[in-house]
Coordinates of C-alpha atoms and ligand atoms in Angstrom, one line a residue:
X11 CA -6.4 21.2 40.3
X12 CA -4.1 19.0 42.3
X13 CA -0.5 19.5 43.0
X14 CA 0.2 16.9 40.5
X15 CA -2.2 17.7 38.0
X16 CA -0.8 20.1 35.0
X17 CA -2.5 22.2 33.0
X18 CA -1.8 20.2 29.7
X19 CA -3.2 17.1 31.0
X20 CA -6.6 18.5 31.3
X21 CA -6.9 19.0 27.7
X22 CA -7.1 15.3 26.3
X23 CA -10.8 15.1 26.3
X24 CA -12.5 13.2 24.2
X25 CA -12.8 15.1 21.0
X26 CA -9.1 15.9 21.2
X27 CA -8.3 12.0 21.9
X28 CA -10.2 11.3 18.4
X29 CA -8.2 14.3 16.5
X30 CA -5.0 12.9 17.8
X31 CA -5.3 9.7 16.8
X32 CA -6.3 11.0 13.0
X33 CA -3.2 13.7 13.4
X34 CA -0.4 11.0 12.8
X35 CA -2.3 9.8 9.6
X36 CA -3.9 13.2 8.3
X37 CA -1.0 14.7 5.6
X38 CA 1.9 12.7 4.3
X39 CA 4.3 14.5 6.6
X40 CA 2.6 13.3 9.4
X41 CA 2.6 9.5 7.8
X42 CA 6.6 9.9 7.5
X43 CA 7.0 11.7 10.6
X44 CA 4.9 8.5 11.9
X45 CA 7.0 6.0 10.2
X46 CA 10.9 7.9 11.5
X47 CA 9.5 7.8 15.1
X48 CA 8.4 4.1 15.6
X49 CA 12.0 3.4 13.6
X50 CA 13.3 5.3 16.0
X51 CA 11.5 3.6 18.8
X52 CA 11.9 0.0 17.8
X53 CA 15.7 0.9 17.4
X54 CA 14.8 1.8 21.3
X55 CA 13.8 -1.8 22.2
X56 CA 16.4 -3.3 20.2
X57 CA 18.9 -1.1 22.3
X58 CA 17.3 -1.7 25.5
X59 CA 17.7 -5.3 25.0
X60 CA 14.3 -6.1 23.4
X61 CA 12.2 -6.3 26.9
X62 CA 9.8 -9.1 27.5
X63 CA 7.5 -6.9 29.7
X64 CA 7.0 -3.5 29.1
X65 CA 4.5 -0.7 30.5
X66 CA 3.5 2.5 27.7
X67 CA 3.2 5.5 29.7
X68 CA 1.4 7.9 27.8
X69 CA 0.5 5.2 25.6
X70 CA -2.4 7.7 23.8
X71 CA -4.3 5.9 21.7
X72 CA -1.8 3.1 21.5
X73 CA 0.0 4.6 18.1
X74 CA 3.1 2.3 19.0
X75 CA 1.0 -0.5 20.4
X76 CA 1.5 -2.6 16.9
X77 CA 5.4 -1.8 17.1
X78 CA 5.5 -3.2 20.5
X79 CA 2.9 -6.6 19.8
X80 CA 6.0 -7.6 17.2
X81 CA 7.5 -9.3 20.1
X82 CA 5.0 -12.4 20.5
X83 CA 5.8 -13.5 24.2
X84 CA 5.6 -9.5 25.0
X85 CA 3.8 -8.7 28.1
X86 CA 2.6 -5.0 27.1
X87 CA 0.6 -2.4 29.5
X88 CA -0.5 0.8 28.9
X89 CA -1.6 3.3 31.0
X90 CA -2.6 7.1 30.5
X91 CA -3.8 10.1 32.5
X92 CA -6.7 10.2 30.0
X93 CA -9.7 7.9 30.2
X94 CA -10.7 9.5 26.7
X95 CA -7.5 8.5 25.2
X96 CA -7.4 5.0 26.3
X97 CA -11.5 5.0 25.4
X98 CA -10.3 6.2 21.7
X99 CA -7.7 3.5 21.9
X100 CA -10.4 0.8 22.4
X101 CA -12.1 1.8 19.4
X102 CA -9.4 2.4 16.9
X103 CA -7.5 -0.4 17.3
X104 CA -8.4 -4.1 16.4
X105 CA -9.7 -6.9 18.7
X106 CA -6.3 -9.2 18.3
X107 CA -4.2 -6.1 19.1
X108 CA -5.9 -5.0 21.9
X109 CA -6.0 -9.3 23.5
X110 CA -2.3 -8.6 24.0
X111 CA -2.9 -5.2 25.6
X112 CA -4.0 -4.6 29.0
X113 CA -4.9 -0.9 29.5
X114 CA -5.5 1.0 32.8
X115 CA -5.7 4.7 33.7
X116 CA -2.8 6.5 35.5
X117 CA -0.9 9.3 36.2
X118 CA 3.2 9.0 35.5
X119 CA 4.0 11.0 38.7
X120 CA 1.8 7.9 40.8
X121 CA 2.1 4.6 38.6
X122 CA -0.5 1.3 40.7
X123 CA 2.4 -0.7 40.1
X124 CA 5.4 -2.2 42.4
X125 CA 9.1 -1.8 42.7
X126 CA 10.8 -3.8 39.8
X127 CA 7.6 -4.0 38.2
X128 CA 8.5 -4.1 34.1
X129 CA 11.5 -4.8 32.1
X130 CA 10.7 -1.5 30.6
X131 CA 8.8 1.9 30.9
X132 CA 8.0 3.2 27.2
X133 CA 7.4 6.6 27.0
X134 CA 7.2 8.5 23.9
X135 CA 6.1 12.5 23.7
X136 CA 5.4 13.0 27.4
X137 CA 9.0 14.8 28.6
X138 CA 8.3 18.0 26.1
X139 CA 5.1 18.9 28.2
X140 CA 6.8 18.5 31.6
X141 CA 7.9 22.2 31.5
X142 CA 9.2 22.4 35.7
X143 CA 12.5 20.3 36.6
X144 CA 10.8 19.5 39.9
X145 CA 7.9 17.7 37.9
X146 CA 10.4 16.0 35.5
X147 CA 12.6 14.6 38.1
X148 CA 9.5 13.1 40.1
X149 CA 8.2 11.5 37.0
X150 CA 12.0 10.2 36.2
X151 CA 12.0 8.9 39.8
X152 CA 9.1 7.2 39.7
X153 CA 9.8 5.2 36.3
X154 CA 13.2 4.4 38.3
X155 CA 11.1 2.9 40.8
X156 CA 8.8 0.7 38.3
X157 CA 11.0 -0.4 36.0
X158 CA 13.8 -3.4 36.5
X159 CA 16.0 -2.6 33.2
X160 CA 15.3 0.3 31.1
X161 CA 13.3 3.0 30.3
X162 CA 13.1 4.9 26.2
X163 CA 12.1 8.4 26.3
X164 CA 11.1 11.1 24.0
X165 CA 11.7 14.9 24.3
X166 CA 12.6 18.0 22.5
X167 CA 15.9 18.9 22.6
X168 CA 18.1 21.9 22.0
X169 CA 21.4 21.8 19.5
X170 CA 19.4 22.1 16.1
X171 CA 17.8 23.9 13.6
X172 CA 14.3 24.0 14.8
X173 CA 15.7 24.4 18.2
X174 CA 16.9 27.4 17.7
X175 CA 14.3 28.8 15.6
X176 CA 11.9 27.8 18.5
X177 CA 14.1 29.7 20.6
X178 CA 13.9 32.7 18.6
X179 CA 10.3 32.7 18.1
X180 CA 9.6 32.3 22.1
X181 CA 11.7 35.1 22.4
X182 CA 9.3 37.7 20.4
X183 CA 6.4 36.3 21.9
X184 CA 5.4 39.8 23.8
X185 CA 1.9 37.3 25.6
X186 CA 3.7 35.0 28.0
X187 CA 1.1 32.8 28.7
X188 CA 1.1 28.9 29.8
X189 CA 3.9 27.1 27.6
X190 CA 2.4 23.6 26.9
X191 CA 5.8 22.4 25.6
X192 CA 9.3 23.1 25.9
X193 CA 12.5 22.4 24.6
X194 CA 15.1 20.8 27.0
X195 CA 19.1 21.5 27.2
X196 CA 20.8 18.2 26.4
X197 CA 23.1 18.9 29.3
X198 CA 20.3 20.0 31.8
X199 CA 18.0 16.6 31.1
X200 CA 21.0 14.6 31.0
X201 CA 21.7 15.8 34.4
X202 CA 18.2 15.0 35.2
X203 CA 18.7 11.8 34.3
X204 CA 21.7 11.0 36.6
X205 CA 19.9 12.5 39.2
X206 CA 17.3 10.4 39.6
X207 CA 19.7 7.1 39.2
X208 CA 19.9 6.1 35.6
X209 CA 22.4 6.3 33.0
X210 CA 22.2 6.8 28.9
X211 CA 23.0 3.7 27.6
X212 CA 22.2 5.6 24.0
X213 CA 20.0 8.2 21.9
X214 CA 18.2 8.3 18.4
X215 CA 17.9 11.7 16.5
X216 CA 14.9 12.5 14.3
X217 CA 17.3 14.5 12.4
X218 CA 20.6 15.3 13.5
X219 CA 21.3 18.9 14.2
X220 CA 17.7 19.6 12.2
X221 CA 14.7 18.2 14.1
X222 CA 13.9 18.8 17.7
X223 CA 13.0 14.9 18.7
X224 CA 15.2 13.0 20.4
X225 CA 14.8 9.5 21.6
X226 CA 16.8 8.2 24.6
X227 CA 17.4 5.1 26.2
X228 CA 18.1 5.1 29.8
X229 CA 19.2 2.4 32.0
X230 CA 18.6 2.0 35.9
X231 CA 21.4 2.2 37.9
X232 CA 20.8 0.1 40.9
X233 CA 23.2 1.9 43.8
Ligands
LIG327 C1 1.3 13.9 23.1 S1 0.4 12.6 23.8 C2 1.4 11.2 23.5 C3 0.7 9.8 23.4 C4 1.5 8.6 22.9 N1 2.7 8.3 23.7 C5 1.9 8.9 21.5 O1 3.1 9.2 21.2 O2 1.1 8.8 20.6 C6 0.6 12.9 25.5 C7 -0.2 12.0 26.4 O3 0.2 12.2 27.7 C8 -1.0 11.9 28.5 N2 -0.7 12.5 29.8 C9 -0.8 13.8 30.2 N3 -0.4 14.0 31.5 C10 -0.1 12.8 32.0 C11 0.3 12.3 33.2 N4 0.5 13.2 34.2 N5 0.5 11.0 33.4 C12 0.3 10.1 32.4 N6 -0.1 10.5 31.1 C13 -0.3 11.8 30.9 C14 -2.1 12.5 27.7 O4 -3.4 12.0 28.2 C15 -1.7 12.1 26.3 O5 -2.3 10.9 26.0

């Protein structure tokens, strides 16, 4: 496994892509939970200025690739670390969608693309899996490179409910193995952010002071 490779990357093969895809649609929590987070997220774009160019990175199986085709002139690209998931993408969604989409494989710590590249780096349930600051800050620093404008972001974060229930839980687990996702101190990823040169131009909560999810909208700060 390369430096760069983390363990919970390895695990989107191709019958996990497929069950992913049906998670978001399978019970009719999962449909509402669906339908909160592309609010949230196209309350992102509308925050972040409503981008004409924007890259999804994970973009999965393109769940918010609809959301973003509502803008018509949108340039959208989509990359993941999975070819599986972008495979599953191709099949599940529907020729006109995927004309406006063009999808390539990558990795968010190395991103084929150029200084300045996007308006916009889109990049919903990625953070929470990132569990070393060291990773988080390289992956923060290379969307600073990419993007011009702005970059949304999802992560869990502490200062709720289920937070500190997680909390709780992690802290009778007696096996310590591999933690595939972690919940992040406000103050410690909002550091994180200033760190690798952007500032919060705003956030969107699930469910304030219940749900873990928070949304944020970052903006590059050119200096
Ligand atoms: C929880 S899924 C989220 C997908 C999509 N954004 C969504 O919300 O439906 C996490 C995604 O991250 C991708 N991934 C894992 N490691 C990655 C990496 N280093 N670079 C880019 N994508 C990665 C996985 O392949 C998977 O598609």
């Amino acid at each position: 496994m390369s430096k760069r490779e983390l363990e919970f990357s390895t695990k989107y093969t191709l019958k996990h892509s497929q069950q992913y895809h049906h998670k978001h649609q399978k019970t009719l929590g999962r449909r509402i939970s669906n339908w909160r987070e592309q609010q949230m997220a196209a309350r992102a774009l509308a925050l972040a200025g409503h981008p004409a160019s924007v890259l999804d990175l994970p973009c999965g199986t393109g769940r918010f690739w609809p959301l973003l085709a509502r803008k018509q002139d949108r340039t959208i690209l989509a990359a993941d670390n999975s070819e599986a998931m972008l495979a599953v993408a191709q099949e599940v969604n529907p020729p006109t969608l995927l004309a406006r989409v063009k999808p390539f494989p990558c990795s968010a710590f190395d991103i084929p693309m150029g200084n300045d590249s996007v308006d916009h780096i889109f990049c919903m349930r990625l953070l929470h899996h990132i569990t070393q600051p060291k990773d988080r800050l390289a992956i923060l620093k290379e969307f600073h490179r990419v993007t011009r404008d702005t970059v949304a972001l999802s992560l869990w974060v502490d200062g709720n409910y289920k937070a500190l229930r997680r909390q709780k839980l992690e802290a009778r687990r007696t096996h310590k193995s591999y933690q595939n996702r972690i919940v992040i101190e406000r103050k410690v990823i909002e550091r994180e952010f200033g760190d690798a040169g952007f500032v919060i131009t705003g956030h969107f909560d699930f469910l304030k002071f219940y749900a873990m999810w928070r949304l944020y909208v970052l903006k590059k700060n050119p200096s």
